Amino acid sequence: MSEFSRRAVTIREVAAAAGVSIGTASKALNGQGRLREETRARVMAAAERLEFRPNKLAQGLLHGRTFTVGLVTCDSFGRFSIPVMLGAEDALGAGQISVFMCDTRDDPIRERHYVERLLARRVEGIIVTGRRTEPRPSIGADLPVPVVYAMTQSTEPADFSVIPDDLGGSMLAVRHLLATGRRRVGHITGPQRFLAARTRAEGFADALAEAGATAAGDPLFGEWSEEWGRQGADILLRTQPDVDAVFCGSDQIARGVAETLRDRGRRIPDDVALVGFDNWAPMALGSRPPLTTVDLNLGEIGRAAATHLLDVIGGVPHQGGVRRMPCSLVLRESTRV
Amino acid sequence: MSEFSRRAVTIREVAAAAGVSIGTASKALNGQGRLREETRARVMAAAERLEFRPNKLAQGLLHGRTFTVGLVTCDSFGRFSIPVMLGAEDALGAGQISVFMCDTRDDPIRERHYVERLLARRVEGIIVTGRRTEPRPSIGADLPVPVVYAMTQSTEPADFSVIPDDLGGSMLAVRHLLATGRRRVGHITGPQRFLAARTRAEGFADALAEAGATAAGDPLFGEWSEEWGRQGADILLRTQPDVDAVFCGSDQIARGVAETLRDRGRRIPDDVALVGFDNWAPMALGSRPPLTTVDLNLGEIGRAAATHLLDVIGGVPHQGGVRRMPCSLVLRESTRV
DNA sequence: GTGAAAGCGCTAACAA
DNA sequence: TTGTTAGCGCTTTCAC
């Protein structure tokens, strides 16, 4: 029964089967050196037949390269880090690099532990992802391999991070509302302690300012929940009855806002236009009507982080800093003119 | 600037620093053999100072074990496979096993490619996760390492799969509705081509049958969307006006149903009780009212799959088959008595 | 109690 | 054109 105890085929066995020396077999398989076509074919055939797969560990030991990187996430592989991971895996996979995944569950002890383990496995680099854009402690000072932060940033200025351009994304949203003729735009968003909430509110203000428009009241900071969206909309309608557009800090909030607007008899987008943030499909599409929203391009963030990592691994001199990736606006019913 | 080109510390350097032979250093570090306490301490100190981390590749080559497994997902790390992966990582991480992640994007070519790559890296086993419970083609016949399927199953009876007990989960839900005095229970669910939808509908019928109750109409098969939930609820209210409970095939559907019920002036749960499926927090909690729903215990599924894999790796004889993990019922406002 | 040497699977430089 | 050999970093006998 123990088909699994059969050891993997080694190049020694291939060589024996082909009736050549082990060195010759290696050359044949790697297309190196000068050897007779017939010999090469014989070796290839034997390798094929035995299902030979060169042992990457042995190769790695020899070359001093493992073609692996570690992916450390603090988001429990959540909604934000998954697309980032996919983008990263995409960029890495193309380069034949395999990815070790580690979820720290937001536990620093666990994180330290994982980093140690990754280094023992001789990964060539580490990508750290998160769900919040605020600076977090560096994953380790002076590590022997390059590190990049994606969808989170390090407090250490020498580290390199890739995060979304929340400011620009907000401006896209508000400019769109203004362009469709709205003049009384309100803003309902998440907790003020979140950098993303503050930055988005800033973009909201900037976009209004550049158009010489004024906001429908101060930004309303609350929670990242539908429930808060409902409450916030109530407050907004009470204090700014003439509001004709709401820019929300998340799709969940926007959904709550949409529900309250409907309950209060305001038509979307006819009476009030609505823009969300995140482009979280199940939320944005399930909403009535479907939401115009800002897409974070998370996949691009992951891809950019991975590409940077590959560059540094490849020898490009490392430089610290923060790279902000542009957001894009996805148009749906909630702002149709 | 190239802090990254500095090669990793080897045991040779540790030995030199401690003034002992390389073999002695190894013994000291691994607590093997008999050596003087002072010597051991000296080696440990040197290792500490140099930040020595034994090269797992070299160890693996020697032991013939890599302490790695591959995690192949076809769900683009989506809503279902992530909790499964976390559970698996949990079980594996405890055993010091690292996980290579691979996302196939549902592409068989890519899948084959990844499996090859994993085998070349000498993973000791492979976990395949998915988003649908229907049987899928085996990942490869006669692989040299054990494979388990989690949240998906293989068409090959010799393969081992772990999936949720959809039937039992449905019965939990319906029994609960009956226990709270409901007598006219309807069922709105996803497309009939999904095994999960068919099995849940079966559980619905079974639970009613065991109580001698009759359904409020035939199950309504549609889509896995809120929009369908809204439509389905309309149909149900029209054809079964005396319905006093709805069991839904997903939380998204249940949300749509909840909206229509509200629009039609039916109070939840007073007039109509509502149960969802999946316990997808943002949906179930954002709903008005929050949804009673069936939890798939995805983490447990991942943990079970990983544990089984570890067992087989550890020598327990492999057995094909399907293991169905129990679901649990999460009580919230939508069925409060 | 410690060191020397063999070998895990592979590649590359050198000999034949 | 092919074979031999050294060695990647480590552990483990087996001498000393």
PDB file of C-alpha atoms (C1' of nucleotides) in Angstrom, chain B residues 7 10-11 26 30 52 55 59 62, chain D residues 7-15:
ATOM      1  CA  ARG B   7      26.001  35.045   2.610  1.00  0.00           C
ATOM      2  CA  THR B  10      27.333  28.353   8.040  1.00  0.00           C
ATOM      3  CA  ILE B  11      28.104  25.915  10.773  1.00  0.00           C
ATOM      4  CA  SER B  26      26.839  20.214  15.108  1.00  0.00           C
ATOM      5  CA  ASN B  30      21.653  19.619  18.355  1.00  0.00           C
ATOM      6  CA  PHE B  52      23.473  31.144  12.862  1.00  0.00           C
ATOM      7  CA  ASN B  55      20.194  25.570   6.547  1.00  0.00           C
ATOM      8  CA  GLN B  59      19.180  19.228   6.558  1.00  0.00           C
ATOM      9  CA  LEU B  62      20.410  14.690   4.492  1.00  0.00           C
TER      10      LEU B  62
ATOM     11  C1'  DG D   7      31.949  20.426  -2.973  1.00  0.00           C
ATOM     12  C1'  DC D   8      27.283  23.146  -1.659  1.00  0.00           C
ATOM     13  C1'  DG D   9      25.871  22.771   4.399  1.00  0.00           C
ATOM     14  C1'  DC D  10      24.768  19.639   7.239  1.00  0.00           C
ATOM     15  C1'  DT D  11      24.535  15.173  10.405  1.00  0.00           C
ATOM     16  C1'  DT D  12      26.361  10.959  11.840  1.00  0.00           C
ATOM     17  C1'  DT D  13      29.133   7.087  12.427  1.00  0.00           C
ATOM     18  C1'  DC D  14      33.557   5.770  13.830  1.00  0.00           C
ATOM     19  C1'  DA D  15      38.317   6.533  15.311  1.00  0.00           C
TER      20       DA D  15
END
